[in-house]
Amino acid sequence: KGNKKRKRTEEAEKVSEDQSSSVVQESPVEVKKARKKERSKAEKKLADRENALNRADEEEDEKLFQNKTKQKKKASRGIAKSVVNSPTGTTAEEQKRKQVADETVDRRTVFVGNLPVSCTVQVLKSLFKKYGQIQSIRFRSLIPAEDTISKKVAAIKHKVHPNAKFVNAYVVFKEECGAEKALKENGTEIASGFHIRVDTASKTSSHDNKRSVFLGNLPYDILDDAVREHFHVCGDVVGVRVVRDRKTGLGKGFGYVLFESTDAVHLALKLNNSVLMGRKIRVQRTGDKRKATRKIPDRSHAPKATADTTTKKKSYSDDSFVGEKATPLKKNIKPKRLKTIPRKKAGKNK
């Protein structure tokens, strides 16, 4: 029994020693943990500051990167300024070159109008080859026989509308002098009843208003030669131009006649209201056309005023028309005033 008690005491002592040793051993670890906790607060502050500095550095880097990208974009835009916003992506310099090339081509081209539908490329070549080498010939203002057929196919297959009677064309020469010489063929009769109109295709060609006349109220199915015959009495006709619709080829009701001299213009103005194909045509100077249209509304109001004033003066009195209007207004006002007077008096009596 005594040995058992000693063993128990010894075991208890060992357990206590082990516990004390564990306490002694664990105490420095706990101290370290506490220190770590205390240090972590300070470290958090430092870490926050470092993060803030890092963020500021990143923002500056982003700003520098954005500035660089903007500069690159500006540089690319500066290069792209020459590029035009078009599907082909051609530059402005290329377009200028094309415009110059087109202008030079227009100087070498000649517009030939009022050609018969039966006219071919060989006929035009035989007519203009004596003035220089011909580069190309293109027919225009063709009216196809069917809506499904394009104008090119109609020109190639000669499928033209039966009501179409004339065709226009462009003749391109290799040199400008050939186009200038070809203008001599203006007014020549290429077929019976077809006097062609030859003019330069460039925009520099100006129309002489002093030698021309504006025509209005023309029939829609009129031909150029009918107008030429109507005004041939006035003088030599250089050219006739009837403005037509591109799709149908019918006239729009107006046109121009160009004479060789200004004296023919005075005689042509006398044909105003003359009958051409059952319609009274209107003949005016090309410069006075706009002025006349502006004065039309003023003239329309003027005779009405004069007629009214004359009738009023004869029927009523020598006073103006405005005075005659003012008198019935006064008569209408007087009975209203008489009606209001008794009402006021009745109110006062009450």
Short mmCIF file of C-alpha atoms in Angstrom, two decimals:
data_model
loop_
_atom_site.label_atom_id
_atom_site.label_comp_id
_atom_site.label_asym_id
_atom_site.label_seq_id
_atom_site.Cartn_x
_atom_site.Cartn_y
_atom_site.Cartn_z
CA LYS A 1 0.00 0.00 0.00
CA GLY A 2 2.77 2.41 0.86
CA ASN A 3 4.51 1.66 -2.38
CA LYS A 4 1.30 2.36 -4.28
CA LYS A 5 0.91 5.72 -2.54
CA ARG A 6 4.50 6.66 -3.40
CA LYS A 7 3.94 5.73 -7.02
CA ARG A 8 0.81 7.90 -7.16
CA THR A 9 2.62 10.84 -5.64
CA GLU A 10 5.53 10.42 -8.00
CA GLU A 11 3.17 10.27 -10.97
CA ALA A 12 1.36 13.37 -9.74
CA GLU A 13 4.65 15.17 -9.33
CA LYS A 14 5.68 14.13 -12.87
CA VAL A 15 2.41 15.37 -14.29
CA SER A 16 2.81 18.69 -12.49
CA GLU A 17 6.42 18.95 -13.69
CA ASP A 18 5.31 18.17 -17.25
CA GLN A 19 2.59 20.79 -17.02
CA SER A 20 5.00 23.35 -15.63
CA SER A 21 7.55 22.55 -18.33
CA SER A 22 4.88 22.87 -21.00
CA VAL A 23 3.87 26.18 -19.54
CA VAL A 24 7.48 27.31 -19.53
CA GLN A 25 7.94 26.05 -23.08
CA GLU A 26 4.69 27.57 -24.43
CA SER A 27 5.10 30.94 -22.80
CA PRO A 28 7.71 32.28 -25.27
CA VAL A 29 5.50 31.11 -28.22
CA GLU A 30 2.54 33.01 -26.86
CA VAL A 31 4.72 36.03 -26.35
CA LYS A 32 5.80 35.82 -29.97
CA LYS A 33 2.17 35.53 -31.04
CA ALA A 34 1.27 38.61 -29.09
CA ARG A 35 4.19 40.47 -30.60
CA LYS A 36 3.13 39.34 -34.04
CA LYS A 37 -0.38 40.66 -33.37
CA GLU A 38 1.02 43.99 -32.21
CA ARG A 39 3.35 44.15 -35.19
CA SER A 40 0.59 43.29 -37.62
CA LYS A 41 -1.28 46.53 -36.77
CA ALA A 42 1.75 48.62 -37.58
CA GLU A 43 2.46 46.49 -40.60
CA LYS A 44 -1.09 47.02 -41.80
CA LYS A 45 -0.59 50.76 -41.74
CA LEU A 46 2.69 50.42 -43.61
CA ALA A 47 1.11 48.01 -46.05
CA ASP A 48 -1.76 50.44 -46.66
CA ARG A 49 0.71 53.22 -47.33
CA GLU A 50 2.70 51.01 -49.67
CA ASN A 51 -0.47 49.99 -51.48
CA ALA A 52 -1.49 53.61 -51.87
CA LEU A 53 1.93 54.46 -53.28
CA ASN A 54 1.78 51.48 -55.61
CA ARG A 55 -1.67 52.54 -56.79
CA ALA A 56 -0.44 56.06 -57.44
CA ASP A 57 2.47 54.66 -59.44
CA GLU A 58 0.12 52.45 -61.42
CA GLU A 59 -2.19 55.38 -62.17
CA GLU A 60 0.78 57.43 -63.38
CA ASP A 61 1.88 54.56 -65.56
CA GLU A 62 -1.63 54.29 -66.98
CA LYS A 63 -1.74 58.02 -67.67
CA LEU A 64 1.62 57.84 -69.44
CA PHE A 65 0.39 54.88 -71.46
CA GLN A 66 -2.82 56.71 -72.39
CA ASN A 67 -0.87 59.79 -73.42
CA LYS A 68 1.38 57.66 -75.59
CA THR A 69 -1.63 56.00 -77.21
CA LYS A 70 -3.24 59.41 -77.82
CA GLN A 71 -0.07 60.68 -79.44
CA LYS A 72 0.04 57.59 -81.60
CA LYS A 73 -3.60 58.12 -82.57
CA LYS A 74 -2.93 61.77 -83.41
CA ALA A 75 0.02 60.73 -85.52
CA SER A 76 -2.12 58.12 -87.25
CA ARG A 77 -4.87 60.71 -87.77
CA GLY A 78 -2.36 63.10 -89.24
CA ILE A 79 -1.42 60.38 -91.69
CA ALA A 80 -5.08 59.47 -92.18
CA LYS A 81 -6.06 63.07 -92.96
CA SER A 82 -4.89 62.44 -96.45
CA VAL A 83 -7.12 59.34 -96.56
CA VAL A 84 -10.70 60.08 -97.55
CA ASN A 85 -13.64 58.32 -95.88
CA SER A 86 -14.56 56.23 -98.87
CA PRO A 87 -14.97 52.50 -99.49
CA THR A 88 -12.05 52.54 -101.92
CA GLY A 89 -9.74 54.11 -99.31
CA THR A 90 -8.22 56.56 -101.80
CA THR A 91 -6.23 59.48 -100.49
CA ALA A 92 -6.93 63.15 -101.17
CA GLU A 93 -3.86 63.38 -103.35
CA GLU A 94 -5.08 60.46 -105.43
CA GLN A 95 -8.49 62.10 -105.77
CA LYS A 96 -6.86 65.35 -106.88
CA ARG A 97 -4.89 63.43 -109.46
CA LYS A 98 -8.07 61.74 -110.62
CA GLN A 99 -9.85 65.10 -110.87
CA VAL A 100 -7.02 66.55 -112.91
CA ALA A 101 -7.05 63.45 -115.10
CA ASP A 102 -10.83 63.73 -115.51
CA GLU A 103 -10.54 67.39 -116.47
CA THR A 104 -7.92 66.58 -119.07
CA VAL A 105 -10.16 63.78 -120.40
CA ASP A 106 -13.16 66.15 -120.52
CA ARG A 107 -11.12 68.58 -122.59
CA ARG A 108 -10.45 65.78 -125.05
CA THR A 109 -14.09 64.61 -125.18
CA VAL A 110 -16.92 65.89 -127.32
CA PHE A 111 -20.65 65.57 -126.65
CA VAL A 112 -22.71 64.66 -129.71
CA GLY A 113 -26.47 65.05 -129.31
CA ASN A 114 -29.57 64.34 -131.40
CA LEU A 115 -28.18 61.24 -133.08
CA PRO A 116 -30.59 58.76 -134.68
CA VAL A 117 -31.13 55.45 -132.91
CA SER A 118 -29.68 53.59 -135.88
CA CYS A 119 -26.34 55.39 -135.48
CA THR A 120 -23.33 53.11 -134.88
CA VAL A 121 -19.74 53.49 -133.75
CA GLN A 122 -18.47 53.17 -137.29
CA VAL A 123 -20.63 56.08 -138.46
CA LEU A 124 -19.24 58.36 -135.74
CA LYS A 125 -15.66 57.25 -136.42
CA SER A 126 -16.04 57.99 -140.12
CA LEU A 127 -17.40 61.43 -139.22
CA PHE A 128 -14.77 62.48 -136.62
CA LYS A 129 -11.62 60.54 -137.55
CA LYS A 130 -10.45 63.34 -139.85
CA TYR A 131 -9.93 65.61 -136.82
CA GLY A 132 -7.61 63.24 -134.93
CA GLN A 133 -7.18 59.81 -133.40
CA ILE A 134 -10.26 58.63 -131.51
CA GLN A 135 -9.69 56.88 -128.20
CA SER A 136 -13.24 55.72 -127.41
CA ILE A 137 -16.93 56.27 -128.24
CA ARG A 138 -19.72 55.84 -125.69
CA PHE A 139 -23.46 56.01 -126.38
CA ARG A 140 -25.77 57.55 -123.76
CA SER A 141 -29.47 58.36 -123.22
CA LEU A 142 -30.53 54.94 -124.43
CA ILE A 143 -34.01 53.74 -123.51
CA PRO A 144 -34.01 49.92 -123.23
CA ALA A 145 -36.91 47.94 -124.64
CA GLU A 146 -37.52 46.29 -121.26
CA ASP A 147 -37.04 47.47 -117.70
CA THR A 148 -35.05 44.36 -116.79
CA ILE A 149 -32.35 45.15 -119.38
CA SER A 150 -29.65 47.66 -118.50
CA LYS A 151 -28.60 50.47 -120.84
CA LYS A 152 -25.26 48.82 -121.63
CA VAL A 153 -26.92 45.57 -122.63
CA ALA A 154 -29.49 47.50 -124.68
CA ALA A 155 -26.67 49.32 -126.50
CA ILE A 156 -24.74 46.12 -127.18
CA LYS A 157 -27.74 44.02 -128.28
CA HIS A 158 -29.52 47.00 -129.93
CA LYS A 159 -32.65 46.37 -127.88
CA VAL A 160 -33.97 49.94 -127.81
CA HIS A 161 -37.50 51.07 -127.04
CA PRO A 162 -39.57 51.48 -130.22
CA ASN A 163 -40.66 55.00 -129.25
CA ALA A 164 -37.03 56.14 -128.83
CA LYS A 165 -35.94 58.25 -131.77
CA PHE A 166 -32.62 59.79 -130.78
CA VAL A 167 -29.42 58.91 -128.91
CA ASN A 168 -26.51 60.91 -127.48
CA ALA A 169 -22.83 59.97 -127.51
CA TYR A 170 -19.38 60.97 -126.19
CA VAL A 171 -16.35 60.88 -128.48
CA VAL A 172 -12.95 60.90 -126.73
CA PHE A 173 -9.92 62.03 -128.72
CA LYS A 174 -6.29 61.37 -127.84
CA GLU A 175 -5.44 65.08 -128.12
CA GLU A 176 -7.27 68.28 -127.17
CA CYS A 177 -6.80 69.83 -130.58
CA GLY A 178 -8.88 67.03 -132.11
CA ALA A 179 -11.82 67.87 -129.82
CA GLU A 180 -11.55 71.57 -130.64
CA LYS A 181 -11.57 70.89 -134.37
CA ALA A 182 -14.52 68.50 -134.04
CA LEU A 183 -16.75 71.40 -132.93
CA LYS A 184 -17.00 72.38 -136.57
CA GLU A 185 -19.46 69.52 -137.08
CA ASN A 186 -22.06 71.27 -134.94
CA GLY A 187 -25.36 71.54 -136.84
CA THR A 188 -24.47 69.05 -139.56
CA GLU A 189 -27.29 66.83 -140.80
CA ILE A 190 -26.10 63.29 -140.16
CA ALA A 191 -29.42 61.80 -141.30
CA SER A 192 -32.71 63.05 -142.66
CA GLY A 193 -34.23 65.26 -139.95
CA PHE A 194 -31.31 64.88 -137.50
CA HIS A 195 -29.01 67.87 -137.08
CA ILE A 196 -26.42 66.89 -134.48
CA ARG A 197 -25.32 69.13 -131.61
CA VAL A 198 -21.57 69.03 -130.90
CA ASP A 199 -20.18 70.62 -127.75
CA THR A 200 -17.23 70.15 -125.41
CA ALA A 201 -17.83 67.98 -122.34
CA SER A 202 -15.69 70.16 -120.05
CA LYS A 203 -17.37 72.46 -117.53
CA THR A 204 -15.43 75.47 -118.78
CA SER A 205 -17.71 75.83 -121.80
CA SER A 206 -20.04 78.78 -121.10
CA HIS A 207 -23.42 79.35 -122.72
CA ASP A 208 -23.90 82.72 -124.42
CA ASN A 209 -27.14 84.13 -123.02
CA LYS A 210 -27.13 87.08 -125.40
CA ARG A 211 -27.52 84.80 -128.42
CA SER A 212 -29.92 82.30 -126.86
CA VAL A 213 -33.63 82.10 -126.11
CA PHE A 214 -35.59 80.17 -123.48
CA LEU A 215 -38.61 78.17 -124.63
CA GLY A 216 -41.51 77.10 -122.44
CA ASN A 217 -44.72 75.09 -122.81
CA LEU A 218 -43.17 72.78 -125.38
CA PRO A 219 -44.83 69.47 -126.29
CA TYR A 220 -43.30 66.51 -124.46
CA ASP A 221 -42.74 64.44 -127.62
CA ILE A 222 -41.15 67.25 -129.63
CA LEU A 223 -37.91 66.72 -131.56
CA ASP A 224 -35.01 69.12 -131.86
CA ASP A 225 -35.46 69.56 -135.60
CA ALA A 226 -39.07 70.70 -135.15
CA VAL A 227 -37.83 73.54 -132.95
CA ARG A 228 -35.06 74.30 -135.45
CA GLU A 229 -37.52 74.59 -138.31
CA HIS A 230 -39.84 76.79 -136.26
CA PHE A 231 -37.07 79.33 -135.46
CA HIS A 232 -35.12 79.02 -138.70
CA VAL A 233 -37.01 82.07 -140.00
CA CYS A 234 -35.38 84.28 -137.37
CA GLY A 235 -31.80 83.43 -138.38
CA ASP A 236 -29.15 80.75 -138.45
CA VAL A 237 -29.61 78.35 -135.54
CA VAL A 238 -26.39 77.11 -133.94
CA GLY A 239 -27.97 74.56 -131.62
CA VAL A 240 -31.24 73.40 -130.07
CA ARG A 241 -31.46 71.81 -126.65
CA VAL A 242 -34.69 70.30 -125.37
CA VAL A 243 -34.37 69.22 -121.72
CA ARG A 244 -35.50 65.61 -121.43
CA ASP A 245 -36.02 62.93 -118.82
CA ARG A 246 -33.15 60.44 -118.62
CA LYS A 247 -35.34 57.40 -118.07
CA THR A 248 -38.14 57.99 -120.56
CA GLY A 249 -36.46 60.34 -123.07
CA LEU A 250 -39.53 62.57 -123.15
CA GLY A 251 -39.15 66.32 -122.93
CA LYS A 252 -39.87 68.24 -119.75
CA GLY A 253 -41.64 71.08 -121.53
CA PHE A 254 -38.80 73.59 -121.89
CA GLY A 255 -35.59 74.07 -123.85
CA TYR A 256 -33.12 76.53 -125.40
CA VAL A 257 -32.24 77.82 -128.86
CA LEU A 258 -28.82 79.28 -129.66
CA PHE A 259 -28.48 81.64 -132.64
CA GLU A 260 -25.41 82.90 -134.43
CA SER A 261 -26.26 86.58 -133.95
CA THR A 262 -28.08 88.69 -131.41
CA ASP A 263 -30.36 90.12 -134.10
CA ALA A 264 -32.03 86.74 -134.42
CA VAL A 265 -32.98 86.92 -130.73
CA HIS A 266 -35.12 90.03 -131.31
CA LEU A 267 -36.97 88.27 -134.11
CA ALA A 268 -37.39 85.11 -132.02
CA LEU A 269 -39.03 87.09 -129.20
CA LYS A 270 -41.78 88.06 -131.63
CA LEU A 271 -42.69 84.36 -131.89
CA ASN A 272 -43.91 84.39 -128.30
CA ASN A 273 -47.33 82.69 -128.01
CA SER A 274 -46.86 81.20 -131.48
CA VAL A 275 -48.33 77.73 -132.08
CA LEU A 276 -45.94 74.78 -132.33
CA MET A 277 -47.43 71.28 -132.63
CA GLY A 278 -50.77 72.53 -131.31
CA ARG A 279 -49.39 74.40 -128.27
CA LYS A 280 -48.66 78.08 -127.66
CA ILE A 281 -44.99 78.26 -126.76
CA ARG A 282 -43.44 80.84 -124.46
CA VAL A 283 -40.31 82.62 -125.73
CA GLN A 284 -38.13 84.65 -123.37
CA ARG A 285 -34.58 85.80 -122.98
CA THR A 286 -32.44 83.45 -120.93
CA GLY A 287 -31.34 86.28 -118.63
CA ASP A 288 -34.89 87.61 -118.11
CA LYS A 289 -36.43 84.22 -117.31
CA ARG A 290 -35.85 84.51 -113.55
CA LYS A 291 -36.86 88.16 -113.44
CA ALA A 292 -40.13 87.39 -115.18
CA THR A 293 -40.96 84.61 -112.78
CA ARG A 294 -40.36 86.91 -109.83
CA LYS A 295 -42.59 89.65 -111.23
CA ILE A 296 -45.51 87.35 -112.05
CA PRO A 297 -47.10 87.40 -108.56
CA ASP A 298 -46.83 91.20 -108.32
CA ARG A 299 -48.51 91.63 -111.70
CA SER A 300 -51.29 89.26 -110.76
CA HIS A 301 -52.23 91.37 -107.74
CA ALA A 302 -51.86 94.75 -109.48
CA PRO A 303 -54.78 94.60 -111.94
CA LYS A 304 -57.17 93.38 -109.26
CA ALA A 305 -56.42 96.39 -107.06
CA THR A 306 -56.81 98.82 -109.95
CA ALA A 307 -60.09 97.25 -111.04
CA ASP A 308 -61.52 97.38 -107.53
CA THR A 309 -60.48 100.97 -107.00
CA THR A 310 -62.01 102.08 -110.27
CA THR A 311 -65.30 100.32 -109.57
CA LYS A 312 -65.48 101.65 -106.01
CA LYS A 313 -64.76 105.21 -107.09
CA LYS A 314 -67.46 105.15 -109.71
CA SER A 315 -70.13 103.47 -107.61
CA TYR A 316 -69.66 105.10 -104.20
CA SER A 317 -67.63 108.27 -103.94
CA ASP A 318 -64.31 109.94 -104.59
CA ASP A 319 -62.91 108.64 -101.30
CA SER A 320 -60.42 105.76 -101.15
CA PHE A 321 -61.46 102.14 -100.88
CA VAL A 322 -60.21 101.98 -97.27
CA GLY A 323 -62.51 104.85 -96.28
CA GLU A 324 -65.50 103.07 -97.75
CA LYS A 325 -64.64 100.03 -95.65
CA ALA A 326 -64.38 102.12 -92.48
CA THR A 327 -67.91 103.62 -92.68
CA PRO A 328 -69.93 100.39 -92.18
CA LEU A 329 -67.76 99.49 -89.20
CA LYS A 330 -68.78 102.71 -87.44
CA LYS A 331 -72.45 102.01 -88.09
CA ASN A 332 -72.11 98.57 -86.53
CA ILE A 333 -70.35 99.96 -83.45
CA LYS A 334 -72.96 102.65 -82.69
CA PRO A 335 -75.88 100.36 -81.83
CA LYS A 336 -73.64 98.38 -79.46
CA ARG A 337 -72.84 101.54 -77.53
CA LEU A 338 -76.54 102.44 -77.33
CA LYS A 339 -77.31 99.03 -75.88
CA THR A 340 -74.62 99.35 -73.19
CA ILE A 341 -75.89 102.76 -71.96
CA PRO A 342 -79.21 101.57 -70.55
CA ARG A 343 -77.55 98.66 -68.80
CA LYS A 344 -75.20 100.98 -66.91
CA LYS A 345 -78.07 103.22 -65.92
CA ALA A 346 -80.04 100.25 -64.72
CA GLY A 347 -77.11 99.22 -62.55
CA LYS A 348 -76.87 102.69 -61.01
CA ASN A 349 -80.57 102.76 -60.20
CA LYS A 350 -80.26 99.43 -58.41
#
